[in-house]
Coordinates of C-alpha atoms in Angstrom, one line a residue:
Chain W
M7 CA 153.0 80.9 106.1
E8 CA 149.7 82.5 106.7
T9 CA 151.3 86.0 106.5
M10 CA 152.8 85.3 103.1
M11 CA 149.6 83.9 101.7
S12 CA 147.7 86.9 103.0
V13 CA 150.1 89.2 101.2
L14 CA 149.6 87.1 98.1
V15 CA 145.8 87.4 98.4
G16 CA 146.3 91.2 98.8
V17 CA 148.3 91.3 95.6
L18 CA 145.7 89.3 93.7
V19 CA 142.9 91.6 94.9
T20 CA 145.0 94.7 93.8
V21 CA 145.6 93.2 90.4
G22 CA 141.9 92.2 90.1
T23 CA 140.7 95.7 91.1
Y24 CA 143.0 97.3 88.6
L25 CA 141.8 95.1 85.8
V26 CA 138.1 95.5 86.7
L27 CA 138.5 99.3 86.5
S28 CA 140.0 99.2 83.0
R29 CA 138.1 100.0 79.8
S30 CA 138.4 96.8 77.8
L31 CA 135.8 94.2 78.5
I32 CA 138.1 91.2 78.3
R33 CA 140.4 92.8 80.9
V34 CA 137.4 93.3 83.2
I35 CA 136.5 89.6 82.9
L36 CA 140.1 88.6 83.6
G37 CA 139.9 90.8 86.7
T38 CA 136.8 89.0 88.0
A39 CA 138.5 85.7 87.4
I40 CA 141.5 86.9 89.5
Y41 CA 139.0 88.1 92.2
S42 CA 137.6 84.6 92.5
H43 CA 141.1 83.1 92.8
A44 CA 141.8 85.5 95.6
A45 CA 138.6 84.6 97.3
N46 CA 139.3 80.9 97.1
L47 CA 142.8 81.3 98.4
L48 CA 141.6 83.5 101.2
I49 CA 139.1 80.8 102.3
L50 CA 141.9 78.3 102.4
V51 CA 144.2 80.6 104.4
M52 CA 141.5 81.5 106.9
G53 CA 140.8 77.8 107.4
G54 CA 144.3 77.6 108.8
L55 CA 147.5 76.3 107.1
K56 CA 148.7 74.1 109.9
G57 CA 150.4 70.8 108.9
G58 CA 148.3 67.6 108.7
A59 CA 147.4 64.8 106.4
A60 CA 145.1 65.2 103.5
P61 CA 141.5 64.8 104.7
L62 CA 141.2 61.2 103.7
L63 CA 140.4 58.7 106.5
G64 CA 142.6 56.1 104.7
E65 CA 145.7 58.2 105.6
E66 CA 145.4 57.1 109.3
A67 CA 147.2 60.2 110.6
T68 CA 146.9 61.8 114.0
S69 CA 145.7 65.1 112.6
Y70 CA 144.1 66.2 109.3
T71 CA 143.8 69.5 107.6
D72 CA 140.4 71.2 107.8
A73 CA 138.1 69.7 105.3
L74 CA 135.3 72.3 105.4
P75 CA 137.2 75.2 103.6
Q76 CA 138.1 72.7 100.8
A77 CA 134.5 71.8 100.3
L78 CA 133.5 75.5 100.3
I79 CA 136.2 76.3 97.7
L80 CA 135.2 73.5 95.5
T81 CA 131.7 74.8 95.5
A82 CA 132.9 78.4 94.9
I83 CA 135.1 77.3 92.0
V84 CA 132.3 75.6 90.2
I85 CA 130.0 78.6 90.6
S86 CA 132.6 81.1 89.5
F87 CA 133.4 78.8 86.6
G88 CA 129.8 78.8 85.4
V89 CA 129.5 82.6 85.9
T90 CA 132.8 83.3 84.0
A91 CA 131.7 81.1 81.1
F92 CA 128.4 83.0 80.9
F93 CA 130.2 86.3 81.2
L94 CA 132.6 85.5 78.4
V95 CA 129.8 84.4 76.0
L96 CA 127.9 87.6 77.0
A97 CA 131.0 89.7 76.1
Y98 CA 131.4 87.9 72.8
R99 CA 127.7 88.4 72.0
T100 CA 127.9 92.0 72.9
Y101 CA 130.9 92.5 70.8
R102 CA 129.1 90.9 67.8
E103 CA 125.9 92.9 68.3
L104 CA 127.3 96.3 69.3
G105 CA 130.7 96.1 67.6
T106 CA 132.8 97.3 70.6
D107 CA 134.4 96.0 73.7
D108 CA 135.1 99.5 75.1
L109 CA 133.0 100.0 78.2
D110 CA 132.9 103.7 77.7
Q111 CA 131.0 103.2 74.4
L112 CA 128.6 100.8 76.2
R113 CA 127.2 103.6 78.3
G114 CA 124.2 105.0 76.5
M115 CA 121.3 105.4 78.9
N116 CA 118.7 105.8 76.1
D117 CA 117.6 109.1 77.7
D118 CA 118.0 111.2 74.6
K119 CA 116.1 109.1 72.1
Chain X
M14 CA 106.2 66.8 108.5
N15 CA 109.2 69.1 108.6
N16 CA 110.2 67.9 105.2
L17 CA 107.6 70.5 104.0
V18 CA 110.1 73.3 104.6
I19 CA 112.2 72.3 101.6
L20 CA 109.2 72.2 99.2
P21 CA 109.1 76.0 98.3
M22 CA 112.6 75.6 97.0
I23 CA 112.8 72.1 95.7
L24 CA 109.4 72.2 93.8
P25 CA 110.5 75.1 91.5
V26 CA 113.9 73.4 91.0
V27 CA 112.4 70.1 89.9
I28 CA 109.7 71.7 87.8
G29 CA 112.3 74.0 86.2
V30 CA 114.5 71.0 85.2
F31 CA 111.4 69.1 84.0
L32 CA 110.2 72.0 81.8
V33 CA 113.5 72.1 79.9
F34 CA 112.4 68.9 78.2
F35 CA 109.2 70.6 76.9
Q36 CA 110.9 73.4 75.1
R37 CA 108.6 73.4 72.1
F38 CA 105.3 72.8 74.0
V39 CA 104.5 76.3 75.2
Q40 CA 101.1 75.5 76.6
V41 CA 102.5 72.6 78.7
Q42 CA 105.2 74.9 80.0
R43 CA 102.7 77.6 80.9
W44 CA 100.3 75.3 82.8
I45 CA 102.9 73.3 84.6
S46 CA 104.8 76.4 85.8
L47 CA 101.6 78.0 86.9
L48 CA 100.5 74.9 88.8
S49 CA 103.9 74.7 90.4
L50 CA 103.7 78.2 91.7
I51 CA 100.2 77.7 93.0
A52 CA 101.3 74.6 94.8
S53 CA 104.3 76.4 96.3
T54 CA 102.0 79.2 97.5
G55 CA 99.8 76.6 99.1
V56 CA 102.6 74.8 100.8
S57 CA 104.3 78.0 102.0
A58 CA 100.9 79.3 103.4
Y59 CA 100.6 76.0 105.3
I60 CA 104.2 76.4 106.6
L61 CA 103.3 79.9 107.8
Y62 CA 100.2 78.6 109.6
H63 CA 102.2 75.8 111.1
V64 CA 105.0 78.0 112.3
Q65 CA 102.5 80.3 113.9
H66 CA 100.9 77.5 115.9
E67 CA 103.7 75.0 116.5
G68 CA 106.8 77.2 116.6
I69 CA 109.8 77.5 114.3
M70 CA 110.1 74.6 111.8
R71 CA 113.5 73.1 111.1
L72 CA 114.8 70.6 108.6
D73 CA 118.2 69.0 109.0
F74 CA 119.5 67.6 105.7
G75 CA 120.7 64.1 105.9
G76 CA 119.9 63.9 109.6
W77 CA 123.0 65.8 110.6
A78 CA 122.2 68.0 113.5
P79 CA 123.1 71.7 113.3
P80 CA 125.8 73.1 113.4
F81 CA 127.4 70.3 111.5
G82 CA 124.9 69.8 108.7
I83 CA 123.0 72.3 106.6
S84 CA 119.5 73.1 107.9
F85 CA 116.5 75.0 106.5
V86 CA 114.7 77.0 109.1
A87 CA 111.3 78.6 108.6
D88 CA 110.4 81.2 111.2
S89 CA 107.5 83.6 110.7
F90 CA 109.7 86.2 108.9
S91 CA 111.0 83.7 106.3
A92 CA 107.6 82.0 105.9
L93 CA 105.8 85.4 105.4
L94 CA 108.3 86.4 102.7
V95 CA 108.1 83.0 100.9
V96 CA 104.3 83.2 100.8
T97 CA 104.4 86.7 99.4
T98 CA 107.1 85.8 96.9
C99 CA 105.2 82.8 95.5
L100 CA 101.9 84.6 95.4
T101 CA 103.3 87.7 93.6
S102 CA 105.2 85.7 91.1
I103 CA 102.0 83.9 90.0
F104 CA 100.7 87.2 88.7
S105 CA 104.0 88.1 87.0
L106 CA 103.9 84.7 85.4
V107 CA 100.3 85.1 84.1
Y108 CA 101.3 88.5 82.8
A109 CA 104.2 86.9 81.0
F110 CA 101.8 84.5 79.2
S111 CA 100.2 87.3 77.1
S112 CA 103.2 89.6 76.8
I113 CA 106.5 87.9 76.6
G114 CA 106.3 86.5 73.1
E115 CA 106.8 83.1 71.6
D116 CA 110.5 83.4 70.9
R117 CA 111.3 83.9 74.5
E118 CA 108.8 81.2 75.6
K119 CA 110.7 78.7 73.5
M120 CA 114.0 79.8 74.9
Y121 CA 113.5 78.5 78.4
V122 CA 112.0 81.6 80.0
Y123 CA 109.6 79.5 82.2
P124 CA 112.3 77.2 83.5
L125 CA 114.5 80.2 84.3
I126 CA 111.7 81.9 86.2
Q127 CA 111.2 78.7 88.2
L128 CA 114.9 78.6 89.1
L129 CA 114.8 82.3 90.0
I130 CA 112.0 81.7 92.4
A131 CA 113.8 78.6 93.8
G132 CA 116.9 80.7 94.5
V133 CA 114.8 83.4 96.2
N134 CA 112.9 80.9 98.4
G135 CA 116.1 79.1 99.3
S136 CA 117.7 82.3 100.4
F137 CA 114.8 83.1 102.6
L138 CA 114.7 79.6 104.2
T139 CA 118.4 78.6 104.6
A140 CA 120.1 78.8 108.0
D141 CA 123.7 78.6 106.8
M142 CA 125.9 81.4 105.6
F143 CA 127.5 79.4 102.7
N144 CA 124.2 78.0 101.7
L145 CA 122.9 81.5 101.5
F146 CA 125.8 82.3 99.1
V147 CA 124.8 79.3 97.0
C148 CA 121.1 80.2 96.9
F149 CA 122.1 83.8 96.0
E150 CA 124.1 82.4 93.0
I151 CA 121.2 80.2 91.9
M152 CA 119.0 83.3 91.9
L153 CA 121.6 85.5 90.2
L154 CA 122.5 83.0 87.5
A155 CA 118.8 82.7 86.6
S156 CA 118.5 86.5 86.6
Y157 CA 121.6 86.9 84.4
A158 CA 120.0 84.6 81.8
L159 CA 116.6 86.3 82.2
I160 CA 118.0 89.8 81.8
T161 CA 119.8 88.9 78.5
L162 CA 117.1 86.6 77.1
G163 CA 116.1 88.0 73.7
G164 CA 119.4 89.7 73.2
T165 CA 118.4 93.2 72.2
K166 CA 121.1 95.8 72.3
Q167 CA 119.9 97.5 75.4
Q168 CA 119.6 94.2 77.2
L169 CA 123.1 93.2 76.4
R170 CA 124.5 96.6 77.4
E171 CA 122.8 96.6 80.7
A172 CA 123.4 92.9 81.4
I173 CA 127.2 93.5 81.2
K174 CA 127.0 96.0 84.1
Y175 CA 124.6 93.9 86.0
V176 CA 126.6 90.7 85.8
L177 CA 129.9 92.6 86.6
I178 CA 128.5 94.2 89.7
N179 CA 127.1 91.0 91.0
V180 CA 130.3 89.0 90.2
V181 CA 132.3 91.5 92.2
A182 CA 129.7 91.4 95.0
S183 CA 129.8 87.6 95.1
S184 CA 133.6 87.7 95.4
L185 CA 133.2 90.1 98.3
F186 CA 130.7 87.7 99.9
L187 CA 133.3 84.9 99.7
F188 CA 135.9 87.2 101.3
A189 CA 133.4 88.0 104.1
I190 CA 132.6 84.3 104.6
A191 CA 136.3 83.5 104.7
Y192 CA 137.0 86.1 107.4
L193 CA 133.9 85.0 109.4
Y194 CA 134.9 81.3 109.3
G195 CA 138.5 82.2 110.2
T196 CA 137.4 84.2 113.2
V197 CA 134.5 82.2 114.6
G198 CA 135.0 78.8 113.0
T199 CA 131.4 78.0 112.1
L200 CA 128.8 78.9 109.4
N201 CA 125.5 78.0 110.9
F202 CA 123.5 81.2 111.7
A203 CA 122.4 80.1 115.2
H204 CA 125.8 78.8 116.1
L205 CA 127.5 81.9 114.7
S206 CA 125.2 84.0 116.8
L207 CA 126.0 82.0 119.9
R208 CA 129.7 82.2 119.4
I209 CA 129.7 85.9 118.6
A210 CA 127.6 86.5 121.7
E211 CA 130.1 84.5 123.8
T212 CA 133.2 86.3 122.7
G213 CA 131.5 89.6 122.6
Q214 CA 131.5 91.5 119.3
T215 CA 135.1 92.4 119.0
P216 CA 136.2 95.2 116.6
L217 CA 137.3 92.5 114.2
L218 CA 133.8 91.0 114.1
T219 CA 132.3 94.4 113.7
T220 CA 134.5 95.0 110.7
I221 CA 133.4 91.6 109.2
G222 CA 129.8 92.8 109.9
I223 CA 130.4 95.9 107.9
L224 CA 131.9 93.8 105.1
F225 CA 128.6 91.8 105.1
L226 CA 126.8 95.2 105.1
I227 CA 128.6 96.2 101.9
V228 CA 127.9 92.9 100.2
F229 CA 124.2 92.8 101.0
S230 CA 123.9 96.5 100.2
L231 CA 125.2 95.8 96.7
K232 CA 122.5 93.2 96.3
A233 CA 119.7 95.2 98.0
G234 CA 120.6 98.6 96.3
L235 CA 121.2 100.3 99.7
L236 CA 123.3 103.3 98.9
L237 CA 125.2 101.2 96.3
Y238 CA 122.2 101.3 93.9
I239 CA 123.9 102.9 90.8
W240 CA 123.5 99.6 88.8
L241 CA 119.8 99.2 89.6
P242 CA 117.9 101.7 87.5
G243 CA 119.6 100.7 84.2
S244 CA 119.3 96.9 84.9
Y245 CA 115.7 97.0 85.8
S246 CA 114.6 99.0 82.8
A247 CA 116.2 96.5 80.3
P248 CA 114.3 93.2 80.5
P249 CA 110.7 92.7 79.3
T250 CA 107.9 93.8 81.7
A251 CA 107.0 90.5 83.3
I252 CA 110.7 89.8 84.1
A253 CA 111.3 93.3 85.3
A254 CA 108.3 92.9 87.6
L255 CA 109.9 89.8 89.1
F256 CA 113.2 91.6 89.5
G257 CA 111.7 94.7 91.1
A258 CA 109.6 92.7 93.4
L259 CA 112.1 90.0 94.5
L260 CA 115.8 90.6 93.9
T261 CA 116.4 93.5 96.1
K262 CA 114.2 92.0 98.8
V263 CA 116.6 89.1 99.2
G264 CA 119.4 91.5 100.0
I265 CA 117.1 93.2 102.5
Y266 CA 116.2 89.9 104.1
A267 CA 119.9 89.0 104.4
L268 CA 120.6 92.4 106.0
F269 CA 117.8 91.9 108.5
R270 CA 119.0 88.4 109.3
T271 CA 122.6 89.4 109.7
F272 CA 122.1 92.5 111.8
T273 CA 119.4 91.1 114.1
L274 CA 120.8 87.6 114.6
L275 CA 124.6 87.9 114.3
F276 CA 126.0 91.4 114.6
Y277 CA 123.6 93.1 117.0
H278 CA 126.0 93.9 119.9
E279 CA 127.4 97.2 118.5
P280 CA 124.3 99.0 117.2
T281 CA 126.0 102.4 117.7
I282 CA 128.4 101.5 114.9
T283 CA 126.5 99.1 112.5
H284 CA 123.0 100.3 112.9
T285 CA 124.0 104.0 112.8
L286 CA 125.8 103.2 109.6
I287 CA 122.7 101.5 108.2
G288 CA 120.7 104.6 109.2
I289 CA 123.1 106.9 107.3
M290 CA 123.1 104.7 104.2
A291 CA 119.3 104.4 104.3
A292 CA 119.0 108.2 104.5
I293 CA 121.3 108.8 101.6
T294 CA 119.5 106.0 99.6
M295 CA 116.1 107.7 100.1
I296 CA 117.5 111.1 99.2
G297 CA 119.2 109.7 96.1
G298 CA 116.2 107.7 95.1
S299 CA 113.9 110.7 95.5
I300 CA 116.1 112.9 93.3
G301 CA 116.2 110.1 90.7
A302 CA 112.4 109.6 90.8
V303 CA 111.6 113.2 90.0
A304 CA 114.6 113.9 87.7
Y305 CA 113.6 111.5 84.8
N306 CA 111.0 111.7 82.1
D307 CA 111.3 108.0 81.4
I308 CA 108.6 105.9 83.1
Q309 CA 110.9 102.8 83.6
K310 CA 113.5 105.0 85.3
I311 CA 110.9 106.6 87.6
V312 CA 109.6 103.2 88.6
A313 CA 113.2 101.8 89.2
Y314 CA 114.1 104.8 91.4
N315 CA 110.9 104.1 93.4
V316 CA 112.4 100.7 94.2
V317 CA 115.5 102.5 95.5
I318 CA 113.4 104.7 97.8
S319 CA 111.5 101.8 99.3
V320 CA 114.8 100.0 100.0
G321 CA 115.9 103.0 102.0
F322 CA 112.6 103.1 103.8
I323 CA 112.6 99.4 104.8
L324 CA 116.1 99.7 106.1
T325 CA 115.1 102.7 108.2
G326 CA 113.2 100.2 110.3
L327 CA 116.3 98.1 110.8
A328 CA 118.4 101.1 111.6
V329 CA 116.2 102.3 114.4
F330 CA 116.1 98.8 115.8
T331 CA 113.1 98.9 118.0
P332 CA 110.2 96.4 118.0
A333 CA 107.9 98.9 116.3
G334 CA 110.4 99.8 113.7
I335 CA 111.2 96.1 112.8
E336 CA 107.5 95.3 112.7
G337 CA 106.8 98.3 110.4
S338 CA 109.6 97.2 108.1
I339 CA 108.2 93.7 107.8
Y340 CA 104.7 95.1 107.0
Y341 CA 106.3 97.4 104.4
L342 CA 108.5 94.6 103.0
V343 CA 105.4 92.4 102.3
H344 CA 103.5 95.3 100.9
D345 CA 106.4 96.4 98.8
I346 CA 106.8 93.0 97.1
V347 CA 103.2 93.1 95.9
A348 CA 103.1 96.8 95.1
K349 CA 106.4 96.9 93.2
A350 CA 105.4 94.0 91.0
L351 CA 102.1 95.8 90.3
L352 CA 103.9 99.1 89.5
F353 CA 106.3 97.4 87.1
L354 CA 103.4 95.6 85.4
L355 CA 101.4 98.8 85.0
A356 CA 104.4 100.7 83.7
G357 CA 105.1 98.0 81.2
T358 CA 101.5 98.0 80.1
I359 CA 101.7 101.8 79.4
F360 CA 104.7 101.0 77.2
T361 CA 102.8 98.2 75.4
L362 CA 99.9 100.6 74.7
T363 CA 101.8 103.6 73.6
A364 CA 105.2 102.1 72.4
T365 CA 107.1 104.8 74.3
N366 CA 108.4 105.4 77.7
R367 CA 108.7 109.2 77.5
L368 CA 106.2 111.1 79.7
E369 CA 105.8 114.0 77.3
R370 CA 104.7 111.8 74.4
I371 CA 101.8 110.1 76.3
S372 CA 98.6 111.7 77.4
G373 CA 94.9 111.0 77.9
L374 CA 95.1 107.3 78.4
I375 CA 92.2 107.3 80.9
R376 CA 89.7 108.1 78.1
N377 CA 90.3 104.8 76.4
Y378 CA 91.4 102.7 79.4
P379 CA 89.5 103.9 82.5
L380 CA 89.9 100.7 84.5
F381 CA 93.6 100.7 83.8
G382 CA 93.9 104.4 84.8
W383 CA 92.2 103.9 88.1
L384 CA 94.4 100.8 88.8
F385 CA 97.4 103.0 88.4
F386 CA 95.9 105.6 90.7
I387 CA 95.2 103.1 93.4
T388 CA 98.8 101.7 93.1
M389 CA 100.1 105.2 93.4
I390 CA 98.3 106.1 96.6
S391 CA 99.1 102.6 98.0
L392 CA 102.8 103.2 97.5
A393 CA 102.6 106.6 99.0
G394 CA 100.9 105.1 102.1
I395 CA 97.4 106.5 102.1
P396 CA 95.4 104.9 104.9
P397 CA 93.0 102.3 103.5
L398 CA 95.7 100.7 101.4
S399 CA 98.6 98.4 102.3
G400 CA 101.5 100.8 102.5
F401 CA 100.0 102.8 105.4
I402 CA 100.6 100.6 108.5
G403 CA 104.2 99.9 107.6
K404 CA 105.0 103.6 107.3
V405 CA 103.2 104.4 110.6
L406 CA 105.1 101.7 112.5
V407 CA 108.5 102.6 111.0
A408 CA 107.8 106.3 111.9
Q409 CA 106.8 105.2 115.4
G410 CA 110.0 103.3 115.8
A411 CA 112.0 106.3 114.6
I412 CA 110.3 108.5 117.2
E413 CA 111.0 105.9 120.0
N414 CA 114.6 105.9 119.0
Q415 CA 114.6 109.7 118.7
S416 CA 116.1 109.6 115.2
Y417 CA 114.2 112.6 114.0
V418 CA 116.4 113.4 111.0
L419 CA 115.8 109.8 109.7
L420 CA 112.1 110.2 110.4
A421 CA 111.9 113.5 108.5
I422 CA 113.8 112.0 105.5
A423 CA 111.6 108.9 105.5
L424 CA 108.4 110.9 105.5
I425 CA 109.5 113.4 102.9
S426 CA 110.6 110.6 100.7
S427 CA 106.9 109.4 100.8
L428 CA 106.0 112.7 99.4
F429 CA 108.5 112.3 96.6
V430 CA 107.1 108.8 95.8
L431 CA 103.6 110.4 95.5
Y432 CA 104.9 113.3 93.5
S433 CA 106.9 111.2 91.0
L434 CA 104.0 108.8 90.4
L435 CA 101.5 111.6 90.3
R436 CA 103.6 113.2 87.6
V437 CA 103.2 109.9 85.6
F438 CA 99.5 109.8 86.3
R439 CA 98.8 113.4 85.4
N440 CA 100.9 113.3 82.2
C441 CA 99.9 109.9 80.9
F442 CA 96.3 109.6 81.9
W443 CA 94.9 113.1 81.9
G444 CA 94.8 115.7 79.1
E445 CA 93.9 115.2 75.4
T446 CA 94.1 111.6 74.3
I447 CA 96.7 110.7 71.8
I448 CA 94.9 107.6 70.7
S449 CA 91.7 108.2 68.8
E450 CA 88.4 106.4 69.6
E451 CA 88.7 104.2 66.5
S452 CA 92.3 103.2 66.7
A453 CA 92.2 102.3 70.4
V454 CA 93.3 98.7 70.9
P455 CA 91.5 96.9 73.7
L456 CA 93.8 96.0 76.6
K457 CA 94.4 92.3 76.6
A458 CA 92.6 90.5 79.5
G459 CA 95.8 88.6 80.2
M460 CA 97.5 91.8 81.0
L461 CA 94.7 93.4 82.9
I462 CA 93.6 90.5 85.1
P463 CA 97.0 90.1 87.0
C464 CA 97.0 93.8 87.7
V465 CA 93.5 93.8 89.0
L466 CA 94.2 90.8 91.2
L467 CA 97.4 92.3 92.6
T468 CA 95.5 95.5 93.4
A469 CA 92.9 93.4 95.2
I470 CA 95.7 91.8 97.2
S471 CA 97.1 95.2 98.0
F472 CA 93.6 96.2 99.2
G473 CA 93.3 93.0 101.2
L474 CA 96.7 93.6 102.9
G475 CA 95.5 97.1 103.8
L476 CA 92.0 96.3 105.0
G477 CA 92.9 93.0 106.5
V478 CA 96.0 94.1 108.5
E479 CA 94.7 92.3 111.5
G480 CA 94.7 89.0 109.6
I481 CA 98.5 89.1 109.2
S482 CA 99.4 91.1 112.3
A483 CA 99.8 87.9 114.3
Y484 CA 102.4 86.6 111.9
V485 CA 104.2 89.9 111.6
S486 CA 104.5 90.5 115.3
D487 CA 105.7 86.9 115.7
A488 CA 108.3 87.6 113.0
A489 CA 109.4 90.8 114.7
H490 CA 109.5 89.0 118.1
T491 CA 111.9 86.4 116.7
L492 CA 114.0 89.0 115.0
M493 CA 114.3 91.1 118.2
N494 CA 115.0 88.0 120.4
P495 CA 117.7 85.9 118.7
D496 CA 117.5 83.4 121.6
V497 CA 114.2 82.2 120.2
Y498 CA 115.8 81.4 116.9
I499 CA 119.0 79.9 118.4
E500 CA 117.0 77.7 120.7
A501 CA 114.8 76.4 117.9
V502 CA 117.8 75.6 115.7
L503 CA 120.3 74.1 118.2
S504 CA 117.8 72.2 120.4
E505 CA 118.0 68.4 120.3
G506 CA 115.7 66.4 118.1
S507 CA 113.0 67.7 115.8

């Protein structure tokens, strides 16, 4: 199970990297979103995927799944949610102001002015 | 008593949230944020004093003993950096009063500055890997908002790159945390250190260490500094000064913590790698600093050089080297804030950043000119000023470790710092004046006073080295002997 999930994380990182390196700004943002999915999945996998009840004491099972990675992921999801929302608005604003979403045209270093 | 440790972080957070409600009342915002920072400085100075006399302070949140709960730990290294951070940001804030403009003041610039400082202080004080990630994000989110605030074209363009690089770095940080948790099974610094020491640093752990090196290098601008010069020249002066003084220093702090407390068993791999990266950083920064005719760019590349220099001390990994790095780190927070403020003031006076268009400023602004001169020789490390002792100790560490190539690069990079700033000084302050006697605008006191006071602090740090030497050597002692830290954190009761 862990092996399969690790391969999936690998695929997600590949896709994310490919998108982040593209020219269109919206594809870059989608790439970062996929990155954060990969990161969250990896935390879950590295916490171990052994069987066990959901971490609720009411379940009264003999073993539970690890609760810590779940708490970490929950925090990471919220943070990446906030950052992605900001990033999308920033991209929208940039598109409105500068009239392009092509990263090559956003280069200008102001050295020649 | 130990509850004090949280104050440098919680005070700015609370004040930041409080200030949101006073959006329209600029004066209220100014005074409250200034008072908050002064109070933070006072508290952190007391923490530093207390740590020196009573040992490392620790606060377990909710009464859960480490490694199960999250703790804040203040050792001399953290406390020293927190004091310097709060003290320096006071002057950037005062500079912002007279320079940032009412539009930005009404768009939450002061709450965001408070949150930025809360994130920085939290990163310095936390003793948990994931909590470090969260504090990084607090700081970064505030900095995203601050870099875009105002929404000029240049700011938007640079903000996209800055946000992208930091989002990717944060994902990498999460990957590294996942691997670390999967391998060692804990996230508390002291407990991590203990477990890594027990199992010995296996190749797997060294690899994870290198992943952390990449993450923190992206934050600190060590070798991976390509994003830095553009981002730091985009925001308004007071914000750029905060960025230049604080943001890279948090990455540097994380590198020091990680590679002295956790991954210190294989220095031939990790610390050699840091040494190579530091050398390339200094070379690249030096080339950048002399290549440009744009004052903002020159100043930003000076940040890069100093990052490389500070990490040289970590790379040689001797007590003298670490101690030198700490002196230089403290000096650099003050001096970089000052340099950014001065560069921004030149822009305010002349409305251009191009060296060839400015000359003869010293005829109209003599005090300002000499302030720039003092800053320049302080950054280059001329004896009576604050940069000297750090450079000497780092050089001593490099000699002890027989890393002569690194030593040579570090010392030559100092020459490049001096040359690049001397070029600015010679071009902008000497020669025929471009501003005639009549049309000269007097420099606003609100801009000049923070610069004068920061210069005074730089002098104080240089002349009063003995005053802080006890703290610095204690900090270096804790960094070189992880047992001191582990014992303080994992001992029963507090």
